[in-house]
Amino acid sequence: MAAAGWLRRAAAAAVPRLPSGLPLIPPPPPAPLAEVQSLMVPGLGAAVGPAMELMAVPKKKVSKYKKGLRNGPKALKPVPVIIRCRCCGRVKLPHFYCCSGERGNPGESSS
């Protein structure tokens, strides 16, 4: 036990101290100017320099109501289901055969 106390006192005497009794810790050496500090990003695998662009991150979650207000005008508009034939004027569904482009009354058969 006496040896451990002697060793502790010797180590404490070797550390320079301030007048207040706190140990004097030398400041770290300054970093060289030519070396640029880099940031290690785990997902990217390599060091990313200061030119890395950060993306914008929203502060709060956008509610369903606000999202609906913003995206409402982007919704698909209903397409008219019933249209008129350009030739005979009859009401028909889009992309359906009506009169094959013959003008006149479709009930009449012309020979």
mmCIF file of C-alpha atoms in Angstrom:
data_model
loop_
_atom_site.group_PDB
_atom_site.id
_atom_site.type_symbol
_atom_site.label_atom_id
_atom_site.label_comp_id
_atom_site.label_asym_id
_atom_site.label_seq_id
_atom_site.Cartn_x
_atom_site.Cartn_y
_atom_site.Cartn_z
ATOM 1 C CA MET A 1 0.000 0.000 0.000
ATOM 2 C CA ALA A 2 2.796 2.411 0.782
ATOM 3 C CA ALA A 3 4.304 1.961 -2.676
ATOM 4 C CA ALA A 4 1.023 2.838 -4.385
ATOM 5 C CA GLY A 5 0.698 6.077 -2.379
ATOM 6 C CA TRP A 6 4.303 7.020 -3.177
ATOM 7 C CA LEU A 7 3.713 6.379 -6.910
ATOM 8 C CA ARG A 8 0.523 8.446 -6.883
ATOM 9 C CA ARG A 9 2.324 11.376 -5.210
ATOM 10 C CA ALA A 10 5.199 11.164 -7.709
ATOM 11 C CA ALA A 11 2.796 11.209 -10.677
ATOM 12 C CA ALA A 12 0.918 14.175 -9.222
ATOM 13 C CA ALA A 13 4.160 16.096 -8.731
ATOM 14 C CA ALA A 14 5.189 15.510 -12.376
ATOM 15 C CA VAL A 15 2.050 17.262 -13.758
ATOM 16 C CA PRO A 16 2.471 21.069 -13.904
ATOM 17 C CA ARG A 17 -0.324 22.881 -12.079
ATOM 18 C CA LEU A 18 -1.911 26.329 -12.248
ATOM 19 C CA PRO A 19 -1.853 28.565 -9.148
ATOM 20 C CA SER A 20 -5.465 27.500 -8.411
ATOM 21 C CA GLY A 21 -4.356 23.857 -8.153
ATOM 22 C CA LEU A 22 -5.927 22.672 -11.431
ATOM 23 C CA PRO A 23 -3.648 20.630 -13.711
ATOM 24 C CA LEU A 24 -2.281 22.467 -16.754
ATOM 25 C CA ILE A 25 -3.496 20.797 -19.950
ATOM 26 C CA PRO A 26 -1.626 21.858 -23.080
ATOM 27 C CA PRO A 27 -3.879 23.038 -25.948
ATOM 28 C CA PRO A 28 -4.200 20.690 -28.937
ATOM 29 C CA PRO A 29 -1.973 21.523 -31.893
ATOM 30 C CA PRO A 30 -3.708 23.555 -34.629
ATOM 31 C CA ALA A 31 -4.864 21.660 -37.712
ATOM 32 C CA PRO A 32 -2.859 22.320 -40.865
ATOM 33 C CA LEU A 33 -4.575 24.735 -43.286
ATOM 34 C CA ALA A 34 -4.092 22.551 -46.354
ATOM 35 C CA GLU A 35 -6.041 19.651 -44.872
ATOM 36 C CA VAL A 36 -9.827 19.916 -45.178
ATOM 37 C CA GLN A 37 -11.894 18.200 -42.531
ATOM 38 C CA SER A 38 -14.331 15.652 -43.914
ATOM 39 C CA LEU A 39 -17.521 14.153 -42.585
ATOM 40 C CA MET A 40 -17.969 10.397 -42.466
ATOM 41 C CA VAL A 41 -21.514 9.452 -43.467
ATOM 42 C CA PRO A 42 -22.312 5.787 -42.729
ATOM 43 C CA GLY A 43 -24.804 5.340 -45.575
ATOM 44 C CA LEU A 44 -22.518 6.724 -48.281
ATOM 45 C CA GLY A 45 -19.464 4.691 -47.324
ATOM 46 C CA ALA A 46 -16.899 7.366 -48.147
ATOM 47 C CA ALA A 47 -15.847 10.667 -46.682
ATOM 48 C CA VAL A 48 -18.011 13.543 -47.824
ATOM 49 C CA GLY A 49 -16.337 16.926 -48.100
ATOM 50 C CA PRO A 50 -17.685 20.379 -47.307
ATOM 51 C CA ALA A 51 -19.290 20.595 -50.766
ATOM 52 C CA MET A 52 -21.966 18.076 -49.723
ATOM 53 C CA GLU A 53 -25.439 19.444 -50.355
ATOM 54 C CA LEU A 54 -27.990 18.835 -47.641
ATOM 55 C CA MET A 55 -31.645 18.365 -48.485
ATOM 56 C CA ALA A 56 -34.526 20.296 -46.993
ATOM 57 C CA VAL A 57 -36.357 18.540 -44.163
ATOM 58 C CA PRO A 58 -39.901 19.524 -43.118
ATOM 59 C CA LYS A 59 -40.308 20.789 -39.563
ATOM 60 C CA LYS A 60 -43.717 19.185 -38.981
ATOM 61 C CA LYS A 61 -45.882 16.489 -40.506
ATOM 62 C CA VAL A 62 -48.367 17.787 -43.089
ATOM 63 C CA SER A 63 -51.924 16.800 -42.171
ATOM 64 C CA LYS A 64 -54.216 14.946 -44.581
ATOM 65 C CA TYR A 65 -56.423 18.036 -44.837
ATOM 66 C CA LYS A 66 -53.553 20.347 -45.832
ATOM 67 C CA LYS A 67 -52.198 17.755 -48.250
ATOM 68 C CA GLY A 68 -55.653 17.473 -49.827
ATOM 69 C CA LEU A 69 -55.901 21.251 -50.220
ATOM 70 C CA ARG A 70 -52.526 21.334 -51.937
ATOM 71 C CA ASN A 71 -53.091 18.319 -54.201
ATOM 72 C CA GLY A 72 -56.788 18.916 -54.976
ATOM 73 C CA PRO A 73 -56.241 20.751 -58.283
ATOM 74 C CA LYS A 74 -53.874 17.979 -59.443
ATOM 75 C CA ALA A 75 -56.615 15.322 -59.340
ATOM 76 C CA LEU A 76 -57.844 13.644 -62.519
ATOM 77 C CA LYS A 77 -60.908 15.337 -63.967
ATOM 78 C CA PRO A 78 -63.901 13.180 -64.906
ATOM 79 C CA VAL A 79 -64.081 12.456 -68.623
ATOM 80 C CA PRO A 80 -67.497 12.865 -70.267
ATOM 81 C CA VAL A 81 -68.842 9.331 -70.611
ATOM 82 C CA ILE A 82 -71.456 10.135 -73.273
ATOM 83 C CA ILE A 83 -70.501 11.984 -76.461
ATOM 84 C CA ARG A 84 -72.222 12.786 -79.771
ATOM 85 C CA CYS A 85 -71.219 11.279 -83.067
ATOM 86 C CA ARG A 86 -69.621 13.894 -85.312
ATOM 87 C CA CYS A 87 -71.351 12.533 -88.407
ATOM 88 C CA CYS A 88 -74.905 11.716 -87.427
ATOM 89 C CA GLY A 89 -75.206 13.453 -84.051
ATOM 90 C CA ARG A 90 -76.400 10.369 -82.157
ATOM 91 C CA VAL A 91 -75.394 9.913 -78.534
ATOM 92 C CA LYS A 92 -72.774 7.176 -78.126
ATOM 93 C CA LEU A 93 -69.984 6.012 -75.861
ATOM 94 C CA PRO A 94 -66.442 7.110 -76.710
ATOM 95 C CA HIS A 95 -64.445 4.679 -78.930
ATOM 96 C CA PHE A 96 -67.602 2.830 -79.968
ATOM 97 C CA TYR A 97 -68.793 2.295 -83.557
ATOM 98 C CA CYS A 98 -71.780 4.401 -84.603
ATOM 99 C CA CYS A 99 -72.259 5.004 -88.325
ATOM 100 C CA SER A 100 -68.844 4.518 -89.902
ATOM 101 C CA GLY A 101 -68.741 8.156 -90.953
ATOM 102 C CA GLU A 102 -71.800 8.164 -93.233
ATOM 103 C CA ARG A 103 -73.676 11.464 -93.160
ATOM 104 C CA GLY A 104 -77.403 11.440 -92.951
ATOM 105 C CA ASN A 105 -79.952 9.340 -91.183
ATOM 106 C CA PRO A 106 -78.434 6.060 -89.863
ATOM 107 C CA GLY A 107 -81.810 4.271 -90.152
ATOM 108 C CA GLU A 108 -81.890 4.713 -93.927
ATOM 109 C CA SER A 109 -80.195 2.091 -96.037
ATOM 110 C CA SER A 110 -78.748 3.403 -99.245
ATOM 111 C CA SER A 111 -78.131 1.086 -102.202
#
